mmCIF file with all atom_site columns, C-alpha atoms in Angstrom:
data_model
loop_
_atom_site.group_PDB
_atom_site.id
_atom_site.type_symbol
_atom_site.label_atom_id
_atom_site.label_alt_id
_atom_site.label_comp_id
_atom_site.label_asym_id
_atom_site.label_entity_id
_atom_site.label_seq_id
_atom_site.pdbx_PDB_ins_code
_atom_site.Cartn_x
_atom_site.Cartn_y
_atom_site.Cartn_z
_atom_site.occupancy
_atom_site.B_iso_or_equiv
_atom_site.pdbx_formal_charge
_atom_site.auth_seq_id
_atom_site.auth_comp_id
_atom_site.auth_asym_id
_atom_site.auth_atom_id
_atom_site.pdbx_PDB_model_num
ATOM 1   C CA . MET A 1 1   ? -53.002 -137.303 -69.880 1.00 38.00 ? 1   MET A CA 1
ATOM 2   C CA . SER A 1 2   ? -50.884 -138.551 -72.737 1.00 44.00 ? 2   SER A CA 1
ATOM 3   C CA . ASP A 1 3   ? -51.596 -141.650 -74.735 1.00 49.00 ? 3   ASP A CA 1
ATOM 4   C CA . PRO A 1 4   ? -51.220 -144.388 -73.525 1.00 49.00 ? 4   PRO A CA 1
ATOM 5   C CA . LYS A 1 5   ? -53.217 -144.523 -70.348 1.00 48.00 ? 5   LYS A CA 1
ATOM 6   C CA . PRO A 1 6   ? -52.180 -147.797 -68.754 1.00 43.00 ? 6   PRO A CA 1
ATOM 7   C CA . LYS A 1 7   ? -54.604 -149.531 -66.473 1.00 39.00 ? 7   LYS A CA 1
ATOM 8   C CA . SER A 1 8   ? -53.985 -148.364 -62.987 1.00 35.00 ? 8   SER A CA 1
ATOM 9   C CA . GLY A 1 9   ? -52.014 -150.494 -60.626 1.00 36.00 ? 9   GLY A CA 1
ATOM 10  C CA . ASN A 1 10  ? -50.431 -152.457 -63.426 1.00 38.00 ? 10  ASN A CA 1
ATOM 11  C CA . HIS A 1 11  ? -46.836 -151.416 -63.885 1.00 38.00 ? 11  HIS A CA 1
ATOM 12  C CA . THR A 1 12  ? -43.569 -153.272 -63.652 1.00 38.00 ? 12  THR A CA 1
ATOM 13  C CA . GLU A 1 13  ? -39.952 -152.619 -62.802 1.00 44.00 ? 13  GLU A CA 1
ATOM 14  C CA . ASN A 1 14  ? -40.536 -149.021 -61.733 1.00 42.00 ? 14  ASN A CA 1
ATOM 15  C CA . ALA A 1 15  ? -42.414 -148.215 -64.943 1.00 55.00 ? 15  ALA A CA 1
ATOM 16  C CA . LYS A 1 16  ? -39.677 -149.485 -67.281 1.00 79.00 ? 16  LYS A CA 1
ATOM 17  C CA . ARG A 1 17  ? -42.580 -151.111 -69.089 1.00 85.00 ? 17  ARG A CA 1
ATOM 18  C CA . VAL A 1 18  ? -46.063 -149.689 -69.527 1.00 86.00 ? 18  VAL A CA 1
ATOM 19  C CA . LEU A 1 19  ? -49.220 -151.770 -69.809 1.00 87.00 ? 19  LEU A CA 1
ATOM 20  C CA . LEU A 1 20  ? -51.094 -150.908 -73.005 1.00 90.00 ? 20  LEU A CA 1
ATOM 21  C CA . GLY A 1 21  ? -53.806 -153.565 -73.000 1.00 92.00 ? 21  GLY A CA 1
ATOM 22  C CA . SER A 1 22  ? -54.713 -157.205 -72.599 1.00 95.00 ? 22  SER A CA 1
ATOM 23  C CA . PHE A 1 23  ? -56.185 -159.986 -74.711 1.00 96.00 ? 23  PHE A CA 1
ATOM 24  C CA . ALA A 1 24  ? -59.854 -160.438 -73.817 1.00 95.00 ? 24  ALA A CA 1
ATOM 25  C CA . ASN A 1 25  ? -61.254 -163.155 -76.084 1.00 95.00 ? 25  ASN A CA 1
ATOM 26  C CA . ALA A 1 26  ? -61.029 -164.855 -79.431 1.00 95.00 ? 26  ALA A CA 1
ATOM 27  C CA . HIS A 1 27  ? -63.146 -163.278 -82.161 1.00 96.00 ? 27  HIS A CA 1
ATOM 28  C CA . GLY A 1 28  ? -64.445 -165.528 -84.912 1.00 92.00 ? 28  GLY A CA 1
ATOM 29  C CA . ILE A 1 29  ? -62.694 -168.637 -86.238 1.00 93.00 ? 29  ILE A CA 1
ATOM 30  C CA . ARG A 1 30  ? -59.746 -167.152 -88.145 1.00 92.00 ? 30  ARG A CA 1
ATOM 31  C CA . GLY A 1 31  ? -57.584 -166.200 -85.181 1.00 94.00 ? 31  GLY A CA 1
ATOM 32  C CA . GLU A 1 32  ? -58.724 -162.649 -84.609 1.00 96.00 ? 32  GLU A CA 1
ATOM 33  C CA . VAL A 1 33  ? -58.735 -161.437 -81.008 1.00 97.00 ? 33  VAL A CA 1
ATOM 34  C CA . VAL A 1 34  ? -60.505 -158.842 -78.901 1.00 97.00 ? 34  VAL A CA 1
ATOM 35  C CA . ILE A 1 35  ? -58.077 -156.588 -77.034 1.00 96.00 ? 35  ILE A CA 1
ATOM 36  C CA . HIS A 1 36  ? -58.966 -154.333 -74.131 1.00 94.00 ? 36  HIS A CA 1
ATOM 37  C CA . ALA A 1 37  ? -56.804 -151.332 -74.990 1.00 92.00 ? 37  ALA A CA 1
ATOM 38  C CA . TYR A 1 38  ? -55.739 -148.877 -72.294 1.00 86.00 ? 38  TYR A CA 1
ATOM 39  C CA . THR A 1 39  ? -54.495 -146.302 -74.778 1.00 85.00 ? 39  THR A CA 1
ATOM 40  C CA . GLN A 1 40  ? -56.369 -143.012 -75.032 1.00 80.00 ? 40  GLN A CA 1
ATOM 41  C CA . ALA A 1 41  ? -57.416 -143.897 -78.590 1.00 89.00 ? 41  ALA A CA 1
ATOM 42  C CA . PRO A 1 42  ? -58.051 -147.672 -78.594 1.00 92.00 ? 42  PRO A CA 1
ATOM 43  C CA . GLU A 1 43  ? -56.797 -148.118 -82.160 1.00 93.00 ? 43  GLU A CA 1
ATOM 44  C CA . ASN A 1 44  ? -53.362 -146.879 -81.043 1.00 92.00 ? 44  ASN A CA 1
ATOM 45  C CA . ILE A 1 45  ? -52.686 -150.260 -79.433 1.00 93.00 ? 45  ILE A CA 1
ATOM 46  C CA . GLY A 1 46  ? -51.143 -151.224 -82.775 1.00 91.00 ? 46  GLY A CA 1
ATOM 47  C CA . ALA A 1 47  ? -49.071 -148.047 -83.183 1.00 91.00 ? 47  ALA A CA 1
ATOM 48  C CA . TYR A 1 48  ? -46.179 -148.962 -80.869 1.00 90.00 ? 48  TYR A CA 1
ATOM 49  C CA . GLY A 1 49  ? -44.709 -151.868 -82.809 1.00 91.00 ? 49  GLY A CA 1
ATOM 50  C CA . ALA A 1 50  ? -44.400 -155.316 -81.294 1.00 93.00 ? 50  ALA A CA 1
ATOM 51  C CA . LEU A 1 51  ? -45.660 -155.527 -77.725 1.00 95.00 ? 51  LEU A CA 1
ATOM 52  C CA . ILE A 1 52  ? -44.405 -157.949 -75.086 1.00 94.00 ? 52  ILE A CA 1
ATOM 53  C CA . ASP A 1 53  ? -46.028 -160.013 -72.356 1.00 94.00 ? 53  ASP A CA 1
ATOM 54  C CA . ALA A 1 54  ? -45.417 -159.379 -68.644 1.00 89.00 ? 54  ALA A CA 1
ATOM 55  C CA . GLY A 1 55  ? -42.316 -161.572 -68.568 1.00 88.00 ? 55  GLY A CA 1
ATOM 56  C CA . ALA A 1 56  ? -40.955 -160.212 -71.863 1.00 87.00 ? 56  ALA A CA 1
ATOM 57  C CA . ALA A 1 57  ? -40.899 -163.821 -73.092 1.00 90.00 ? 57  ALA A CA 1
ATOM 58  C CA . ARG A 1 58  ? -43.208 -163.316 -76.075 1.00 94.00 ? 58  ARG A CA 1
ATOM 59  C CA . GLN A 1 59  ? -43.690 -160.558 -78.638 1.00 95.00 ? 59  GLN A CA 1
ATOM 60  C CA . PHE A 1 60  ? -46.961 -159.764 -80.373 1.00 96.00 ? 60  PHE A CA 1
ATOM 61  C CA . LYS A 1 61  ? -47.239 -157.899 -83.670 1.00 96.00 ? 61  LYS A CA 1
ATOM 62  C CA . ILE A 1 62  ? -50.722 -156.419 -83.719 1.00 96.00 ? 62  ILE A CA 1
ATOM 63  C CA . LYS A 1 63  ? -52.716 -155.333 -86.761 1.00 96.00 ? 63  LYS A CA 1
ATOM 64  C CA . VAL A 1 64  ? -55.878 -153.479 -85.770 1.00 96.00 ? 64  VAL A CA 1
ATOM 65  C CA . VAL A 1 65  ? -58.912 -154.477 -87.847 1.00 96.00 ? 65  VAL A CA 1
ATOM 66  C CA . ARG A 1 66  ? -61.547 -152.251 -86.190 1.00 95.00 ? 66  ARG A CA 1
ATOM 67  C CA . VAL A 1 67  ? -62.697 -150.822 -82.888 1.00 95.00 ? 67  VAL A CA 1
ATOM 68  C CA . THR A 1 68  ? -65.969 -152.027 -81.355 1.00 94.00 ? 68  THR A CA 1
ATOM 69  C CA . PRO A 1 69  ? -67.737 -151.379 -78.046 1.00 92.00 ? 69  PRO A CA 1
ATOM 70  C CA . LYS A 1 70  ? -66.331 -154.741 -76.841 1.00 92.00 ? 70  LYS A CA 1
ATOM 71  C CA . GLY A 1 71  ? -62.760 -153.731 -77.619 1.00 93.00 ? 71  GLY A CA 1
ATOM 72  C CA . VAL A 1 72  ? -60.245 -153.655 -80.443 1.00 96.00 ? 72  VAL A CA 1
ATOM 73  C CA . ILE A 1 73  ? -60.563 -156.449 -82.983 1.00 97.00 ? 73  ILE A CA 1
ATOM 74  C CA . ALA A 1 74  ? -57.074 -157.350 -84.175 1.00 97.00 ? 74  ALA A CA 1
ATOM 75  C CA . ARG A 1 75  ? -54.971 -159.915 -85.967 1.00 97.00 ? 75  ARG A CA 1
ATOM 76  C CA . ILE A 1 76  ? -51.803 -161.171 -84.288 1.00 97.00 ? 76  ILE A CA 1
ATOM 77  C CA . ALA A 1 77  ? -48.853 -162.376 -86.361 1.00 95.00 ? 77  ALA A CA 1
ATOM 78  C CA . GLY A 1 78  ? -48.619 -166.160 -86.080 1.00 94.00 ? 78  GLY A CA 1
ATOM 79  C CA . VAL A 1 79  ? -52.156 -166.628 -84.743 1.00 96.00 ? 79  VAL A CA 1
ATOM 80  C CA . ALA A 1 80  ? -54.261 -168.273 -87.439 1.00 94.00 ? 80  ALA A CA 1
ATOM 81  C CA . ASP A 1 81  ? -57.148 -170.043 -85.702 1.00 95.00 ? 81  ASP A CA 1
ATOM 82  C CA . ARG A 1 82  ? -59.589 -169.714 -82.835 1.00 96.00 ? 82  ARG A CA 1
ATOM 83  C CA . ASN A 1 83  ? -57.700 -172.125 -80.553 1.00 96.00 ? 83  ASN A CA 1
ATOM 84  C CA . ALA A 1 84  ? -54.500 -170.075 -80.794 1.00 96.00 ? 84  ALA A CA 1
ATOM 85  C CA . ALA A 1 85  ? -56.486 -166.877 -80.200 1.00 96.00 ? 85  ALA A CA 1
ATOM 86  C CA . GLU A 1 86  ? -58.235 -168.357 -77.146 1.00 96.00 ? 86  GLU A CA 1
ATOM 87  C CA . ALA A 1 87  ? -54.861 -169.350 -75.677 1.00 96.00 ? 87  ALA A CA 1
ATOM 88  C CA . LEU A 1 88  ? -53.953 -165.633 -75.470 1.00 96.00 ? 88  LEU A CA 1
ATOM 89  C CA . LYS A 1 89  ? -56.902 -164.732 -73.217 1.00 96.00 ? 89  LYS A CA 1
ATOM 90  C CA . GLY A 1 90  ? -55.712 -162.738 -70.200 1.00 95.00 ? 90  GLY A CA 1
ATOM 91  C CA . VAL A 1 91  ? -52.184 -162.048 -71.519 1.00 96.00 ? 91  VAL A CA 1
ATOM 92  C CA . GLU A 1 92  ? -51.190 -158.458 -70.778 1.00 94.00 ? 92  GLU A CA 1
ATOM 93  C CA . LEU A 1 93  ? -49.477 -156.349 -73.451 1.00 95.00 ? 93  LEU A CA 1
ATOM 94  C CA . TYR A 1 94  ? -46.575 -154.082 -72.506 1.00 92.00 ? 94  TYR A CA 1
ATOM 95  C CA . VAL A 1 95  ? -44.262 -151.648 -74.262 1.00 91.00 ? 95  VAL A CA 1
ATOM 96  C CA . ASP A 1 96  ? -40.861 -150.496 -73.031 1.00 88.00 ? 96  ASP A CA 1
ATOM 97  C CA . ARG A 1 97  ? -41.254 -147.040 -71.481 1.00 84.00 ? 97  ARG A CA 1
ATOM 98  C CA . ALA A 1 98  ? -38.307 -145.773 -73.542 1.00 83.00 ? 98  ALA A CA 1
ATOM 99  C CA . ARG A 1 99  ? -40.284 -146.395 -76.764 1.00 85.00 ? 99  ARG A CA 1
ATOM 100 C CA . LEU A 1 100 ? -43.022 -143.960 -75.790 1.00 82.00 ? 100 LEU A CA 1
ATOM 101 C CA . PRO A 1 101 ? -42.850 -140.310 -76.820 1.00 80.00 ? 101 PRO A CA 1
ATOM 102 C CA . ALA A 1 102 ? -42.213 -137.728 -74.138 1.00 79.00 ? 102 ALA A CA 1
ATOM 103 C CA . ALA A 1 103 ? -45.388 -136.396 -72.548 1.00 78.00 ? 103 ALA A CA 1
ATOM 104 C CA . SER A 1 104 ? -46.352 -132.821 -73.406 1.00 79.00 ? 104 SER A CA 1
ATOM 105 C CA . ASP A 1 105 ? -46.183 -130.083 -70.767 1.00 81.00 ? 105 ASP A CA 1
ATOM 106 C CA . GLY A 1 106 ? -48.928 -130.618 -68.224 1.00 79.00 ? 106 GLY A CA 1
ATOM 107 C CA . GLU A 1 107 ? -49.511 -134.219 -69.346 1.00 82.00 ? 107 GLU A CA 1
ATOM 108 C CA . PHE A 1 108 ? -48.279 -137.350 -67.635 1.00 84.00 ? 108 PHE A CA 1
ATOM 109 C CA . TYR A 1 109 ? -48.251 -141.064 -68.251 1.00 82.00 ? 109 TYR A CA 1
ATOM 110 C CA . HIS A 1 110 ? -50.106 -142.892 -65.511 1.00 83.00 ? 110 HIS A CA 1
ATOM 111 C CA . ALA A 1 111 ? -47.026 -145.075 -64.997 1.00 82.00 ? 111 ALA A CA 1
ATOM 112 C CA . ASP A 1 112 ? -45.003 -141.944 -64.176 1.00 86.00 ? 112 ASP A CA 1
ATOM 113 C CA . LEU A 1 113 ? -47.450 -140.926 -61.437 1.00 91.00 ? 113 LEU A CA 1
ATOM 114 C CA . ILE A 1 114 ? -47.591 -144.292 -59.699 1.00 89.00 ? 114 ILE A CA 1
ATOM 115 C CA . GLY A 1 115 ? -45.103 -144.381 -56.858 1.00 91.00 ? 115 GLY A CA 1
ATOM 116 C CA . LEU A 1 116 ? -44.879 -140.620 -56.350 1.00 95.00 ? 116 LEU A CA 1
ATOM 117 C CA . THR A 1 117 ? -45.015 -139.389 -52.751 1.00 95.00 ? 117 THR A CA 1
ATOM 118 C CA . ALA A 1 118 ? -48.146 -137.338 -52.112 1.00 95.00 ? 118 ALA A CA 1
ATOM 119 C CA . VAL A 1 119 ? -47.552 -134.292 -49.922 1.00 95.00 ? 119 VAL A CA 1
ATOM 120 C CA . ASP A 1 120 ? -49.931 -131.580 -48.754 1.00 93.00 ? 120 ASP A CA 1
ATOM 121 C CA . PRO A 1 121 ? -49.366 -127.916 -49.719 1.00 93.00 ? 121 PRO A CA 1
ATOM 122 C CA . GLU A 1 122 ? -47.195 -127.449 -46.595 1.00 93.00 ? 122 GLU A CA 1
ATOM 123 C CA . GLY A 1 123 ? -44.961 -130.385 -47.584 1.00 92.00 ? 123 GLY A CA 1
ATOM 124 C CA . LYS A 1 124 ? -46.259 -132.934 -45.049 1.00 93.00 ? 124 LYS A CA 1
ATOM 125 C CA . THR A 1 125 ? -46.418 -136.486 -46.416 1.00 94.00 ? 125 THR A CA 1
ATOM 126 C CA . ILE A 1 126 ? -49.943 -137.708 -47.054 1.00 93.00 ? 126 ILE A CA 1
ATOM 127 C CA . GLY A 1 127 ? -49.048 -141.056 -48.605 1.00 93.00 ? 127 GLY A CA 1
ATOM 128 C CA . ALA A 1 128 ? -48.089 -142.502 -51.985 1.00 94.00 ? 128 ALA A CA 1
ATOM 129 C CA . ILE A 1 129 ? -49.816 -142.777 -55.344 1.00 95.00 ? 129 ILE A CA 1
ATOM 130 C CA . ILE A 1 130 ? -50.522 -146.464 -55.900 1.00 92.00 ? 130 ILE A CA 1
ATOM 131 C CA . ALA A 1 131 ? -52.808 -146.216 -58.939 1.00 89.00 ? 131 ALA A CA 1
ATOM 132 C CA . VAL A 1 132 ? -54.612 -143.873 -61.292 1.00 87.00 ? 132 VAL A CA 1
ATOM 133 C CA . GLN A 1 133 ? -58.255 -144.823 -61.725 1.00 85.00 ? 133 GLN A CA 1
ATOM 134 C CA . ASN A 1 134 ? -60.824 -143.618 -64.225 1.00 79.00 ? 134 ASN A CA 1
ATOM 135 C CA . PHE A 1 135 ? -64.433 -144.648 -63.869 1.00 79.00 ? 135 PHE A CA 1
ATOM 136 C CA . GLY A 1 136 ? -65.616 -142.404 -66.688 1.00 72.00 ? 136 GLY A CA 1
ATOM 137 C CA . ALA A 1 137 ? -65.628 -138.956 -65.089 1.00 75.00 ? 137 ALA A CA 1
ATOM 138 C CA . GLY A 1 138 ? -61.910 -138.184 -65.187 1.00 82.00 ? 138 GLY A CA 1
ATOM 139 C CA . ASP A 1 139 ? -58.700 -139.468 -63.673 1.00 87.00 ? 139 ASP A CA 1
ATOM 140 C CA . LEU A 1 140 ? -58.497 -140.091 -59.927 1.00 91.00 ? 140 LEU A CA 1
ATOM 141 C CA . LEU A 1 141 ? -55.289 -140.513 -57.957 1.00 93.00 ? 141 LEU A CA 1
ATOM 142 C CA . GLU A 1 142 ? -55.474 -143.467 -55.588 1.00 94.00 ? 142 GLU A CA 1
ATOM 143 C CA . ILE A 1 143 ? -53.395 -142.570 -52.556 1.00 94.00 ? 143 ILE A CA 1
ATOM 144 C CA . ARG A 1 144 ? -52.336 -145.090 -49.922 1.00 93.00 ? 144 ARG A CA 1
ATOM 145 C CA . LEU A 1 145 ? -52.448 -142.929 -46.819 1.00 92.00 ? 145 LEU A CA 1
ATOM 146 C CA . ALA A 1 146 ? -49.304 -142.846 -44.676 1.00 89.00 ? 146 ALA A CA 1
ATOM 147 C CA . ASP A 1 147 ? -49.557 -144.933 -41.499 1.00 82.00 ? 147 ASP A CA 1
ATOM 148 C CA . LYS A 1 148 ? -53.034 -146.172 -42.442 1.00 83.00 ? 148 LYS A CA 1
ATOM 149 C CA . LEU A 1 149 ? -54.300 -149.320 -44.097 1.00 83.00 ? 149 LEU A CA 1
ATOM 150 C CA . LYS A 1 150 ? -56.627 -147.517 -46.462 1.00 90.00 ? 150 LYS A CA 1
ATOM 151 C CA . THR A 1 151 ? -56.609 -145.537 -49.661 1.00 92.00 ? 151 THR A CA 1
ATOM 152 C CA . GLU A 1 152 ? -58.405 -142.425 -50.845 1.00 92.00 ? 152 GLU A CA 1
ATOM 153 C CA . LEU A 1 153 ? -59.328 -141.280 -54.338 1.00 93.00 ? 153 LEU A CA 1
ATOM 154 C CA . VAL A 1 154 ? -58.586 -137.654 -55.210 1.00 93.00 ? 154 VAL A CA 1
ATOM 155 C CA . PRO A 1 155 ? -59.449 -135.995 -58.540 1.00 92.00 ? 155 PRO A CA 1
ATOM 156 C CA . PHE A 1 156 ? -56.378 -135.470 -60.720 1.00 93.00 ? 156 PHE A CA 1
ATOM 157 C CA . THR A 1 157 ? -57.129 -131.825 -61.464 1.00 91.00 ? 157 THR A CA 1
ATOM 158 C CA . ASP A 1 158 ? -55.175 -128.593 -61.133 1.00 91.00 ? 158 ASP A CA 1
ATOM 159 C CA . THR A 1 159 ? -57.231 -127.825 -58.016 1.00 91.00 ? 159 THR A CA 1
ATOM 160 C CA . HIS A 1 160 ? -56.401 -131.061 -56.191 1.00 93.00 ? 160 HIS A CA 1
ATOM 161 C CA . ALA A 1 161 ? -52.962 -131.753 -57.708 1.00 93.00 ? 161 ALA A CA 1
ATOM 162 C CA . PRO A 1 162 ? -51.493 -128.299 -58.336 1.00 93.00 ? 162 PRO A CA 1
ATOM 163 C CA . GLU A 1 163 ? -47.874 -129.444 -58.615 1.00 93.00 ? 163 GLU A CA 1
ATOM 164 C CA . VAL A 1 164 ? -46.423 -132.633 -60.105 1.00 94.00 ? 164 VAL A CA 1
ATOM 165 C CA . ASP A 1 165 ? -42.671 -133.226 -59.867 1.00 92.00 ? 165 ASP A CA 1
ATOM 166 C CA . VAL A 1 166 ? -42.005 -136.593 -61.501 1.00 89.00 ? 166 VAL A CA 1
ATOM 167 C CA . ALA A 1 167 ? -38.219 -136.124 -61.403 1.00 87.00 ? 167 ALA A CA 1
ATOM 168 C CA . GLY A 1 168 ? -38.388 -135.206 -57.703 1.00 92.00 ? 168 GLY A CA 1
ATOM 169 C CA . GLY A 1 169 ? -40.724 -138.121 -56.942 1.00 94.00 ? 169 GLY A CA 1
ATOM 170 C CA . ARG A 1 170 ? -43.506 -136.043 -55.398 1.00 95.00 ? 170 ARG A CA 1
ATOM 171 C CA . ILE A 1 171 ? -46.897 -134.570 -56.085 1.00 95.00 ? 171 ILE A CA 1
ATOM 172 C CA . VAL A 1 172 ? -48.621 -131.828 -54.101 1.00 95.00 ? 172 VAL A CA 1
ATOM 173 C CA . VAL A 1 173 ? -52.157 -132.898 -53.248 1.00 94.00 ? 173 VAL A CA 1
ATOM 174 C CA . ALA A 1 174 ? -54.826 -130.630 -51.797 1.00 91.00 ? 174 ALA A CA 1
ATOM 175 C CA . LEU A 1 175 ? -57.222 -133.094 -50.233 1.00 84.00 ? 175 LEU A CA 1
ATOM 176 C CA . PRO A 1 176 ? -60.914 -132.255 -50.546 1.00 76.00 ? 176 PRO A CA 1
ATOM 177 C CA . SER A 1 177 ? -62.197 -130.809 -47.268 1.00 70.00 ? 177 SER A CA 1
ATOM 178 C CA . PHE A 1 178 ? -64.194 -133.913 -46.364 1.00 62.00 ? 178 PHE A CA 1
ATOM 179 C CA . LEU A 1 179 ? -61.005 -136.017 -46.635 1.00 61.00 ? 179 LEU A CA 1
ATOM 180 C CA . ALA A 1 180 ? -58.754 -133.526 -44.905 1.00 57.00 ? 180 ALA A CA 1
ATOM 181 C CA . SER A 1 181 ? -60.726 -133.772 -41.661 1.00 54.00 ? 181 SER A CA 1
ATOM 182 C CA . ASP A 1 182 ? -59.701 -136.443 -39.202 1.00 49.00 ? 182 ASP A CA 1
ATOM 183 C CA . GLU A 1 183 ? -61.865 -139.372 -40.299 1.00 45.00 ? 183 GLU A CA 1
ATOM 184 C CA . ASP A 1 184 ? -60.682 -141.571 -37.445 1.00 45.00 ? 184 ASP A CA 1
ATOM 185 C CA . GLU A 1 185 ? -61.963 -139.211 -34.791 1.00 47.00 ? 185 GLU A CA 1
ATOM 186 C CA . GLU A 1 186 ? -64.338 -140.992 -32.440 1.00 43.00 ? 186 GLU A CA 1
ATOM 187 C CA . PRO A 1 187 ? -67.788 -139.426 -32.108 1.00 44.00 ? 187 PRO A CA 1
ATOM 188 C CA . ASP A 1 188 ? -68.473 -137.608 -28.853 1.00 46.00 ? 188 ASP A CA 1
ATOM 189 C CA . GLU A 1 189 ? -70.289 -139.982 -26.506 1.00 46.00 ? 189 GLU A CA 1
ATOM 190 C CA . GLY A 1 190 ? -72.770 -137.254 -25.580 1.00 45.00 ? 190 GLY A CA 1
ATOM 191 C CA . THR A 1 191 ? -73.824 -136.822 -29.187 1.00 43.00 ? 191 THR A CA 1
ATOM 192 C CA . PRO A 1 192 ? -76.927 -138.841 -30.089 1.00 42.00 ? 192 PRO A CA 1
ATOM 193 C CA . GLU A 1 193 ? -76.734 -141.032 -33.150 1.00 46.00 ? 193 GLU A CA 1
ATOM 194 C CA . THR A 1 194 ? -78.942 -140.209 -36.085 1.00 40.00 ? 194 THR A CA 1
ATOM 195 C CA . HIS A 1 195 ? -80.449 -142.814 -38.356 1.00 44.00 ? 195 HIS A CA 1
#
């Protein structure tokens, strides 16, 4: 994946803007803030110029001070005390998609994957990508299954996602065998339950 890696499920206007992070807390008394950065390298949150809030009403010029386990410690232009820093808590930070560099071959921005139609290797629609999750062991495509009120997570690997066509709006997904079976099938009444 290319930097940035926006938090899954958070995209706006068909990915015209990409979520790069959010203000977590104030840090100290001089107006510094803690930012949860969704960029591949957390310190890159300050590399994209001024960022905007979800409504594009406010701009934030970010100067990264250091990276800690709690997040990126940063100074924000115009924020000089703890009260002003605390008022930013929860504000999400976006960048216009057009300001991001093109992804390298074989790499994709999460925002570009969200909304793609997931099809099986034969071309049958499975569902749609609604998010890209990462719980520490690699990216997972969250697919809302067609005609069902549930989602499934599928590893975003060459094995399970052998073809990605962002321009065509589709991604070929080879579901793991345990997902490909009919999960809604009722058990045979003659089969005893095991506990």
